[in-house]
Backbone as CSV, one residue per row, in Angstrom:
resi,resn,N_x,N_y,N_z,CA_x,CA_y,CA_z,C_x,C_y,C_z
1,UNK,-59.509,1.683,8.396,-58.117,2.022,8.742,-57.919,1.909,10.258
2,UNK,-56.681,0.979,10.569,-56.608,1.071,11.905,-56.019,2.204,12.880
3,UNK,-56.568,2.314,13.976,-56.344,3.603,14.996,-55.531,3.121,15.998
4,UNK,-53.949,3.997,15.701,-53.443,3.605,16.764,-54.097,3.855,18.555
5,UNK,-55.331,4.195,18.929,-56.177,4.369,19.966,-56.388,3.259,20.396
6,UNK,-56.897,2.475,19.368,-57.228,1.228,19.756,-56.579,-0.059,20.558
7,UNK,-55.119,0.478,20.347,-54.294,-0.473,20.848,-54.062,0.124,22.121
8,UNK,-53.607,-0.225,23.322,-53.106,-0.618,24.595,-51.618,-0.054,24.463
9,UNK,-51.402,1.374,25.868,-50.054,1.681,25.327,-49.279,0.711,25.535
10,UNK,-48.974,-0.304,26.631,-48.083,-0.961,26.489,-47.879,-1.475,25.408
11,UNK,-48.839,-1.987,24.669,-48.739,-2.865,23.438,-47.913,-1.867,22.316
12,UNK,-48.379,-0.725,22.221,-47.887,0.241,21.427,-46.068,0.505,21.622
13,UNK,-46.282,0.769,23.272,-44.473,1.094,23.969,-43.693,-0.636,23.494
14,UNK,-44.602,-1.343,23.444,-43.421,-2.542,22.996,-43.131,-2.974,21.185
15,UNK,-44.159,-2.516,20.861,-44.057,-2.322,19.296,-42.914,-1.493,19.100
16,UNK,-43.159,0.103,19.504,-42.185,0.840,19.492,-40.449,0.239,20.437
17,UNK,-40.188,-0.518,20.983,-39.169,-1.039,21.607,-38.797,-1.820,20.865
18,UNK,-39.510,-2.556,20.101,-39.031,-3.691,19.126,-38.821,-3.349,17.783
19,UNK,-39.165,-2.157,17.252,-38.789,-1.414,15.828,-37.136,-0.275,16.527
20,UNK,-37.287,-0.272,17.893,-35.777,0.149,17.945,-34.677,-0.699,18.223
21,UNK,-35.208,-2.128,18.886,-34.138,-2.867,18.443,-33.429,-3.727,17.428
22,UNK,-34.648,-3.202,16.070,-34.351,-3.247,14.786,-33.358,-2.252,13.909
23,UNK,-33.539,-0.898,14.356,-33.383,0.198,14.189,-32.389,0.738,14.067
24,UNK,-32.015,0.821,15.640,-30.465,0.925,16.154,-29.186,0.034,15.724
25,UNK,-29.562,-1.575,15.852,-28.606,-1.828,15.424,-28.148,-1.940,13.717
26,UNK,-29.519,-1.571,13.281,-29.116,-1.147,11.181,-28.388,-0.147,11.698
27,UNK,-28.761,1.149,12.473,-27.311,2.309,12.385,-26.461,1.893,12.389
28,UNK,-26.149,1.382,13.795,-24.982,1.072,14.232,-24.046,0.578,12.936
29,UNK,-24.442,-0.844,12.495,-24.202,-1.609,11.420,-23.482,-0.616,10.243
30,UNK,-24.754,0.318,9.461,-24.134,1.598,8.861,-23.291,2.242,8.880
31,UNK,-23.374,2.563,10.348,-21.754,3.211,10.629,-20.678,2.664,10.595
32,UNK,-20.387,1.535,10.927,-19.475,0.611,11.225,-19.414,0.375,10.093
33,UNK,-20.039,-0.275,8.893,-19.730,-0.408,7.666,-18.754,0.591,7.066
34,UNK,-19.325,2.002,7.260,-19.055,3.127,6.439,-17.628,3.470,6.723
35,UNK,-16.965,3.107,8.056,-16.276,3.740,8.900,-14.984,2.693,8.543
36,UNK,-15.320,0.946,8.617,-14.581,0.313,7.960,-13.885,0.144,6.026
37,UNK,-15.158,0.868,5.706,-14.816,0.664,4.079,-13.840,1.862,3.534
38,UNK,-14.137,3.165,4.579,-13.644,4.305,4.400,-12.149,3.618,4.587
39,UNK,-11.835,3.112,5.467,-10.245,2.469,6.469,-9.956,1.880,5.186
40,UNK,-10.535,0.513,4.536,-9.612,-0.179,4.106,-9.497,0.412,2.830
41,UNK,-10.176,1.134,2.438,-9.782,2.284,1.164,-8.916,2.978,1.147
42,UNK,-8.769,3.802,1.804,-7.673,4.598,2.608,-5.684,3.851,2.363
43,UNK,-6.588,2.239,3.232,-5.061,1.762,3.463,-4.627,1.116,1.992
44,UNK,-5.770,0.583,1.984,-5.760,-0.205,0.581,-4.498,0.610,-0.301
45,UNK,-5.263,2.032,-0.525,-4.903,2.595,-1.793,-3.217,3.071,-1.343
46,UNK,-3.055,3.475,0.029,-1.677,3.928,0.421,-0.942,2.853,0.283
47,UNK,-1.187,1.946,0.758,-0.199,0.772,0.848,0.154,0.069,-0.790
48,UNK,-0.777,0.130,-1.703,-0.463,-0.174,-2.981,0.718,1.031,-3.669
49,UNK,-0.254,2.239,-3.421,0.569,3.291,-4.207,1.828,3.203,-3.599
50,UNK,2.433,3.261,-2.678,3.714,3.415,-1.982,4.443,2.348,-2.422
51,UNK,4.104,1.114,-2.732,4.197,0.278,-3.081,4.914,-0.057,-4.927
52,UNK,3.955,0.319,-5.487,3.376,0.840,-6.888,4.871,1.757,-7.211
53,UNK,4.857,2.980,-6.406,6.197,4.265,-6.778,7.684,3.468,-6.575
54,UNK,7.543,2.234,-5.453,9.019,2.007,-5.294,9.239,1.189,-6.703
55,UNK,8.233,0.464,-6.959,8.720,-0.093,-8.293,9.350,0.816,-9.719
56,UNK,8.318,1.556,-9.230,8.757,2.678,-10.671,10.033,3.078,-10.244
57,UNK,10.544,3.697,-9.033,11.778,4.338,-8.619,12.609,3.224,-8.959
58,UNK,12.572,2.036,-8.375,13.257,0.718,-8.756,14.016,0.910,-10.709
59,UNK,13.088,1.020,-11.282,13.092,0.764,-12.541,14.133,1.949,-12.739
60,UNK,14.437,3.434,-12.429,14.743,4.158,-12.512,16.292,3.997,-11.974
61,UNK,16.298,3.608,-10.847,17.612,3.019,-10.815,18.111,2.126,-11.695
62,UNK,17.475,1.113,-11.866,18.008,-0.166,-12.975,18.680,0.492,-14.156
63,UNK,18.052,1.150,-14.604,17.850,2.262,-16.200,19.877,2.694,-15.742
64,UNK,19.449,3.917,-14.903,20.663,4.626,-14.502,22.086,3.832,-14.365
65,UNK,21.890,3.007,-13.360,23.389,2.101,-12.980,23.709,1.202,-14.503
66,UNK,22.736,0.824,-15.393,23.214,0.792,-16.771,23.947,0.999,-17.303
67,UNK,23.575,3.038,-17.431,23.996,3.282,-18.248,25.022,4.172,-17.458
68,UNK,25.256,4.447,-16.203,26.398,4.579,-15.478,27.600,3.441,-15.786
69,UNK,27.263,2.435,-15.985,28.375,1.150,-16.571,28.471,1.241,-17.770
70,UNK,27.762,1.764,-18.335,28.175,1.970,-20.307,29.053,2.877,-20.524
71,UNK,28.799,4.339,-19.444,29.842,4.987,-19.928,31.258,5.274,-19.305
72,UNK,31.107,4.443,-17.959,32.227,4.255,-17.440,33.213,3.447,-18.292
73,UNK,32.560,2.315,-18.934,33.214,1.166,-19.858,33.649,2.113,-21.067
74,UNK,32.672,3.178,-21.791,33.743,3.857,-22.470,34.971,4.752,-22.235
75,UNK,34.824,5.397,-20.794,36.045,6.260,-20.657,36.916,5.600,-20.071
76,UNK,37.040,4.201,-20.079,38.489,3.258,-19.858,38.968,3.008,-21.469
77,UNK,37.811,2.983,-22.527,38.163,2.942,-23.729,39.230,4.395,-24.530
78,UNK,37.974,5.039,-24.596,38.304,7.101,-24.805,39.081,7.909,-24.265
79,UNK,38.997,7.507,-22.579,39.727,8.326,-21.889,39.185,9.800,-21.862
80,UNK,37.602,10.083,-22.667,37.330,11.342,-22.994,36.813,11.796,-21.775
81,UNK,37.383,13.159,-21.380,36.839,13.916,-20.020,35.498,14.114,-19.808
82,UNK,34.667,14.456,-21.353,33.288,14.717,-21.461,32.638,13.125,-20.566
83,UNK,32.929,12.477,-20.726,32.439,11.006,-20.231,32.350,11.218,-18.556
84,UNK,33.306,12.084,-18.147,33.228,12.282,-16.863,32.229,13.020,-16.025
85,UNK,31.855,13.783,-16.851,30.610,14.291,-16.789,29.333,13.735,-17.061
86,UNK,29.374,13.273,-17.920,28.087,12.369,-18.093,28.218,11.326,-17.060
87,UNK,28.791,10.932,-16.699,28.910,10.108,-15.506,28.453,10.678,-14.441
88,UNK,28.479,11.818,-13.960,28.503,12.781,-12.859,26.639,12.823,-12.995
89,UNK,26.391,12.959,-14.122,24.993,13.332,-14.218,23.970,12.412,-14.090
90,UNK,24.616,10.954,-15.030,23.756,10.174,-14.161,23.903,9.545,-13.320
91,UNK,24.853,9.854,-12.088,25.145,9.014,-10.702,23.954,10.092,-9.786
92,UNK,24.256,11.670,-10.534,23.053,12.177,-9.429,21.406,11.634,-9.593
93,UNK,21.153,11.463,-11.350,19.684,11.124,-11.122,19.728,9.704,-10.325
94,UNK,20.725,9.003,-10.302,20.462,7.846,-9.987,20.624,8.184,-8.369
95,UNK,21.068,8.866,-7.943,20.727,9.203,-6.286,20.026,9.500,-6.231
96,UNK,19.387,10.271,-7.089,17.482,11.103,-6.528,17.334,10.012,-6.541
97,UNK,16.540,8.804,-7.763,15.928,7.889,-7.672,16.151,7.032,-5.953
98,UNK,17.397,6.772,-6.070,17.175,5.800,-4.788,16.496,6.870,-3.376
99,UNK,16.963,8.233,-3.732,16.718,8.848,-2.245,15.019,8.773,-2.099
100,UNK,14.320,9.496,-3.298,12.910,8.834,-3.251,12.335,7.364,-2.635
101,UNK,12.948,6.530,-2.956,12.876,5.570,-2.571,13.292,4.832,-1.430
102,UNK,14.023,5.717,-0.797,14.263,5.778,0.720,12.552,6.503,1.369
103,UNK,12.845,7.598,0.778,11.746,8.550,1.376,10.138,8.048,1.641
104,UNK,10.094,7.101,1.032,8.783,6.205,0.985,8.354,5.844,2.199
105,UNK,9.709,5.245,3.017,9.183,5.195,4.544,8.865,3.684,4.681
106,UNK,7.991,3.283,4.102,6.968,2.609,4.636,7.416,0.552,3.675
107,UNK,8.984,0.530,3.779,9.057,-0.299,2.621,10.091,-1.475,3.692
108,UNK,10.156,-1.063,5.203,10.770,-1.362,5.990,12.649,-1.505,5.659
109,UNK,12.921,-3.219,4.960,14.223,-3.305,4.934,14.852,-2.523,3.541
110,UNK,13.634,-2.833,3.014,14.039,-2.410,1.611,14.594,-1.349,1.518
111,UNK,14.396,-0.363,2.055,15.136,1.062,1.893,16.381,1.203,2.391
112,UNK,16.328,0.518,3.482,17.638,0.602,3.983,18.645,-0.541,3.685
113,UNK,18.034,-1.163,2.297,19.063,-1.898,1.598,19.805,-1.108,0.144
114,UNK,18.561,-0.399,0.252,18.932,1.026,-1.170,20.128,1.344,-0.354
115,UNK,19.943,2.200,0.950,20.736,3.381,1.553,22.258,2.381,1.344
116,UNK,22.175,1.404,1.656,23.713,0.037,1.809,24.065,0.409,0.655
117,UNK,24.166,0.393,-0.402,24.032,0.416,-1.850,24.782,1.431,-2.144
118,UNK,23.672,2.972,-1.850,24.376,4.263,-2.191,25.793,4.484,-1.637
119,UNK,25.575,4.137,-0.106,26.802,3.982,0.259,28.329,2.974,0.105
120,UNK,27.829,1.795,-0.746,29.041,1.478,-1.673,29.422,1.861,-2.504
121,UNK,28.515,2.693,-3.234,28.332,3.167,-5.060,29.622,4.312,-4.319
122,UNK,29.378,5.056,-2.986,30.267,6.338,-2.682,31.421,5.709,-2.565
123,UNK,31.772,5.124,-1.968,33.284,4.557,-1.745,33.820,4.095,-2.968
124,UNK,33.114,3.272,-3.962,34.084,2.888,-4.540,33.971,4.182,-5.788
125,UNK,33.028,5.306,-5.399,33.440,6.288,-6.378,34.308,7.650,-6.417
126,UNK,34.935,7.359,-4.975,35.693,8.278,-4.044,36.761,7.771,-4.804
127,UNK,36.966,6.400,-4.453,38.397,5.424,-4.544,38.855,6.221,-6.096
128,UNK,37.717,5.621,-6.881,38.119,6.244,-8.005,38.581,7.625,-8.661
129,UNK,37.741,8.530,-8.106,37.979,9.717,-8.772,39.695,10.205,-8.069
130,UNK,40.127,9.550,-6.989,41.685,9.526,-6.805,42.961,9.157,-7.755
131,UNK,41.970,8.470,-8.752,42.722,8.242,-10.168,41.867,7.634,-11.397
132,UNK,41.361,8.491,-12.177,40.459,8.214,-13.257,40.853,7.641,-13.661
133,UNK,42.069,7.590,-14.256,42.441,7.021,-15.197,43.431,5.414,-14.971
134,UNK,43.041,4.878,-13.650,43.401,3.678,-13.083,42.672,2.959,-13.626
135,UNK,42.843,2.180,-14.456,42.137,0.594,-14.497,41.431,-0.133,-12.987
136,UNK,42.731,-0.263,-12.332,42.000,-1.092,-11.205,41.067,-0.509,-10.711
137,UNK,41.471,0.917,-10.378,40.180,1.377,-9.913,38.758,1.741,-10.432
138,UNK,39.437,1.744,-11.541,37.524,1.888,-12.647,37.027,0.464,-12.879
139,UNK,37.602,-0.447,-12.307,37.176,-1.873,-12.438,36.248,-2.143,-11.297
140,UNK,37.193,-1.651,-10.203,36.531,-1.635,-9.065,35.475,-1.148,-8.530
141,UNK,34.899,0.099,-9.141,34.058,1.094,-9.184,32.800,0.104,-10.476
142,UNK,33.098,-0.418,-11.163,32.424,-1.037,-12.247,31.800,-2.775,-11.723
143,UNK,32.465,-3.349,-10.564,31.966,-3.878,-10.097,31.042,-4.120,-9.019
144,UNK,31.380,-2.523,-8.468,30.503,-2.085,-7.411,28.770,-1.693,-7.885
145,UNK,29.119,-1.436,-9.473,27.937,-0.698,-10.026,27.077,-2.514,-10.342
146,UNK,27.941,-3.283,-10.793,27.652,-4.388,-11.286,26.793,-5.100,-9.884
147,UNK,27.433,-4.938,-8.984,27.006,-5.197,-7.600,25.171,-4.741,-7.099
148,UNK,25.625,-3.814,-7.133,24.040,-2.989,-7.239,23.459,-2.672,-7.974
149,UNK,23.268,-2.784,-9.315,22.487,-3.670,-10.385,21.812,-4.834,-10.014
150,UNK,22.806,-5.657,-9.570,21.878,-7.347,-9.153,20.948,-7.265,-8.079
151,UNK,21.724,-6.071,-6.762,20.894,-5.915,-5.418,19.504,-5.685,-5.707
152,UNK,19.339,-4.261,-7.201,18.142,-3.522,-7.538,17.333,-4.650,-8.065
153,UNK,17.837,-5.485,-8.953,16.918,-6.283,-9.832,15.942,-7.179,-8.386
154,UNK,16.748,-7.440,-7.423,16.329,-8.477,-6.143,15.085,-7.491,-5.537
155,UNK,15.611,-5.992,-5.493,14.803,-5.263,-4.571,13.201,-4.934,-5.367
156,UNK,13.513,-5.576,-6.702,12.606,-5.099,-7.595,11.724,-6.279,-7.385
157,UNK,12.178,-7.103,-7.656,11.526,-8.450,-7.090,10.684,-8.734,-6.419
158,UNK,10.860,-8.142,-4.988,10.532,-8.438,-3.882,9.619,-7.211,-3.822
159,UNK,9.465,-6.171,-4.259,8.868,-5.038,-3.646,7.646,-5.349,-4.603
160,UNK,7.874,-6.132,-5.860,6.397,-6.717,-6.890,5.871,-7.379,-6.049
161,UNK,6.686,-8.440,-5.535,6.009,-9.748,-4.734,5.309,-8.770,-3.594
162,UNK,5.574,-7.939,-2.775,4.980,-7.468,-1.651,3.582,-6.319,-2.399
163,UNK,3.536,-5.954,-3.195,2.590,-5.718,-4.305,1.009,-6.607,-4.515
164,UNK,1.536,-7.853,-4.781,1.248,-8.773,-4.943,0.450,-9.241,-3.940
165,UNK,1.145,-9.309,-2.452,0.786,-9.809,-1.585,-0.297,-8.953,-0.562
166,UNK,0.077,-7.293,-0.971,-1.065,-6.236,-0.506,-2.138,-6.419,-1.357
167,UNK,-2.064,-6.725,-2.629,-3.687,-7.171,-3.282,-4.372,-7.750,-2.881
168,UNK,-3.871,-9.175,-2.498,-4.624,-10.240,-2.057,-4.852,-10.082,-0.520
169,UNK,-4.312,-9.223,0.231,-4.702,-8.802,1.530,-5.903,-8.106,1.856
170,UNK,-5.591,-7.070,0.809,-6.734,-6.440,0.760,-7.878,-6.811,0.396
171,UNK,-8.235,-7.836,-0.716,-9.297,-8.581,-1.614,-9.950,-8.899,0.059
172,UNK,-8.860,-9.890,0.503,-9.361,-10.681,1.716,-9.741,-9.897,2.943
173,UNK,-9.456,-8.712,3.204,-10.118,-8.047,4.295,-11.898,-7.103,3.523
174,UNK,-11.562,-7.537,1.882,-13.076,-6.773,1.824,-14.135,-8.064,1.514
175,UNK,-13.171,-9.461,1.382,-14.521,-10.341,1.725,-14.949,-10.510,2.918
176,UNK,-13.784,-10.396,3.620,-14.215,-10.587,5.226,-15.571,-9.553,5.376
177,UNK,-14.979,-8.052,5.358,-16.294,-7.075,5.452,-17.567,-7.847,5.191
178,UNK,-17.647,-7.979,4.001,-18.886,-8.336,3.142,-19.200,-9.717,4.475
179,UNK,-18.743,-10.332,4.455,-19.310,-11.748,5.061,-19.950,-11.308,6.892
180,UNK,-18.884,-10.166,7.136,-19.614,-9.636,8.553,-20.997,-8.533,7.854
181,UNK,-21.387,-7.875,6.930,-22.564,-7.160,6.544,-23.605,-8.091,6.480
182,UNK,-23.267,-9.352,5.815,-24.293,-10.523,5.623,-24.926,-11.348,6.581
183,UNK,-24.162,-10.968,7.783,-24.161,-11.639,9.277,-24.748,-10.792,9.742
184,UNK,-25.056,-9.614,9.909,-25.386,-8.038,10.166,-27.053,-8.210,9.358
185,UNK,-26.810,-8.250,8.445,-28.275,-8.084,7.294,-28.917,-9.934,8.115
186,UNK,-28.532,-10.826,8.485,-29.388,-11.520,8.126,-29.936,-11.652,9.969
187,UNK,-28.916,-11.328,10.689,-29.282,-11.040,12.391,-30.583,-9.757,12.553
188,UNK,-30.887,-8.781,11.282,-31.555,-7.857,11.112,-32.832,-8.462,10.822
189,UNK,-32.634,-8.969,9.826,-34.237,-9.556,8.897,-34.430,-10.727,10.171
190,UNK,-34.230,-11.198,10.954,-34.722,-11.874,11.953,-35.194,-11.467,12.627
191,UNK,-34.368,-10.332,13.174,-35.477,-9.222,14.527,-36.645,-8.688,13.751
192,UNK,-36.181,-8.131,12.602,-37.648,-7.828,11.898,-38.764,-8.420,11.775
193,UNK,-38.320,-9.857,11.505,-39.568,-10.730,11.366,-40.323,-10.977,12.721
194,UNK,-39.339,-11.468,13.926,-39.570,-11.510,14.960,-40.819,-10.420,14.811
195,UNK,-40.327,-9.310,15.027,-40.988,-7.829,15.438,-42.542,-7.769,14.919
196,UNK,-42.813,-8.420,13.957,-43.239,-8.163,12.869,-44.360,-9.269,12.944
197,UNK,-43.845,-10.259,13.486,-44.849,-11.426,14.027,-45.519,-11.217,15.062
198,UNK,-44.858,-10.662,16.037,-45.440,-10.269,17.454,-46.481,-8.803,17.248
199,UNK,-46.718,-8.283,16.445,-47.727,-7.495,16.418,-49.355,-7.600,15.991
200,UNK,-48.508,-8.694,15.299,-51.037,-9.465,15.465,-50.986,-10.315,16.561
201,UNK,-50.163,-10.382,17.170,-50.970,-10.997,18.601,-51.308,-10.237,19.506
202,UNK,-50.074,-9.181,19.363,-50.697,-8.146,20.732,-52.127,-7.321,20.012
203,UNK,-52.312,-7.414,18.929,-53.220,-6.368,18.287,-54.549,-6.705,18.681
204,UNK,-54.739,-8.244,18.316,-55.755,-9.261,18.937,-55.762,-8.894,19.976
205,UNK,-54.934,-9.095,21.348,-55.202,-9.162,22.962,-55.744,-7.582,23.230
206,UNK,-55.343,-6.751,22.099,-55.639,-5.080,22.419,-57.294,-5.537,21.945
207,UNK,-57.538,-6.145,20.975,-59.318,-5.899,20.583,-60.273,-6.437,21.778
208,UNK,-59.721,-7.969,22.144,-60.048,-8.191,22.908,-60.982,-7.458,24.591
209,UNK,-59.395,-6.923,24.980,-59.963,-6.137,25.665,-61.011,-5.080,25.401
């Protein structure tokens, strides 16, 4: 069994210098790995989910301004007051929905193409309730809904496509990772070998002496 005695400290202090510049930079590497995978997890998953909810909120509007036009179309038929109410009820879920979907933050124009929206849906539902029972104006109010129906189906569209386009962002920042670990692992197993070669020669020049 060999005695580290036998060897020459220098020989020893450079063995030991060359297993830390193996060493250190695997930490380093580690950390930096750990520190990046933690990040794009993180963003990954925020940027999908936020993403992910406007669609669902999307859908929730679509649903609502529906059936906000179904029953507007009957109380130009009925004339029944109860209709007015049901109207009332789902113009509010259909404001939560969009206000959620403001609240997201993070959807840039998109939200503040919702907010454009709510604020036509108000005017032309002001106009109206000045005379329910106006044709023109429940037409008008019915085209406004018709209006933002088409906007939602667009916003729905686009907020899949940007969905879409955070997947494949993300895919591509975790091959990137991987391809810098492999650059990392194979700059490693070189110093190693290096390291690793250079110790039967100095071991020899230590017997020598």
């Amino acid at each position: 069994m060999l005695s580290l005695r036998r060897f020459p400290k220098s020989l020893l202090r450079l063995v030991l210098i060359g297993y830390a510049m193996v060493l250190v930079p695997l930490i380093v590497a580690g950390i930096y790995t750990a520190f990046q995978v933690r990040h794009l997890e993180r963003d990954g998953v925020e940027a999908i989910d936020t993403t992910s909810t406007a669609v669902r909120h999307g859908l929730q509007m679509t649903e609502r301004l529906l059936a906000m036009q179904r029953v507007l179309q009957q109380h130009q038929v009925l004339r029944d007051p109860a209709l007015l109410n049901e109207y009332d009820g789902l113009r509010a879920s259909w404001r939560q929905a969009c206000e959620a979907f403001v609240r997201l933050g993070k959807l840039g124009r998109l939200g503040e193409e919702v907010s454009r929206l709510v604020a036509l849906e108000e005017n032309a539902y002001r106009g109206w309730l000045a005379g329910p029972e106006d044709d023109a104006r429940a037409e008008a109010l019915l085209q406004a809904l018709a209006g933002a129906q088409r906007a939602t189906r667009d916003l729905l569209a686009r907020a899949d496509g940007e969905l879409d386009r955070l997947v494949v962002h993300y895919k591509d920042d975790a091959r990137r990772l991987v391809d810098r670990l492999l650059l990392v692992l194979v700059i490693l197993g070189i110093l190693g070998i290096a390291v690793s070669a250079s110790v039967p020669s100095g071991a020899s020049t230590g017997e020598h002496e």
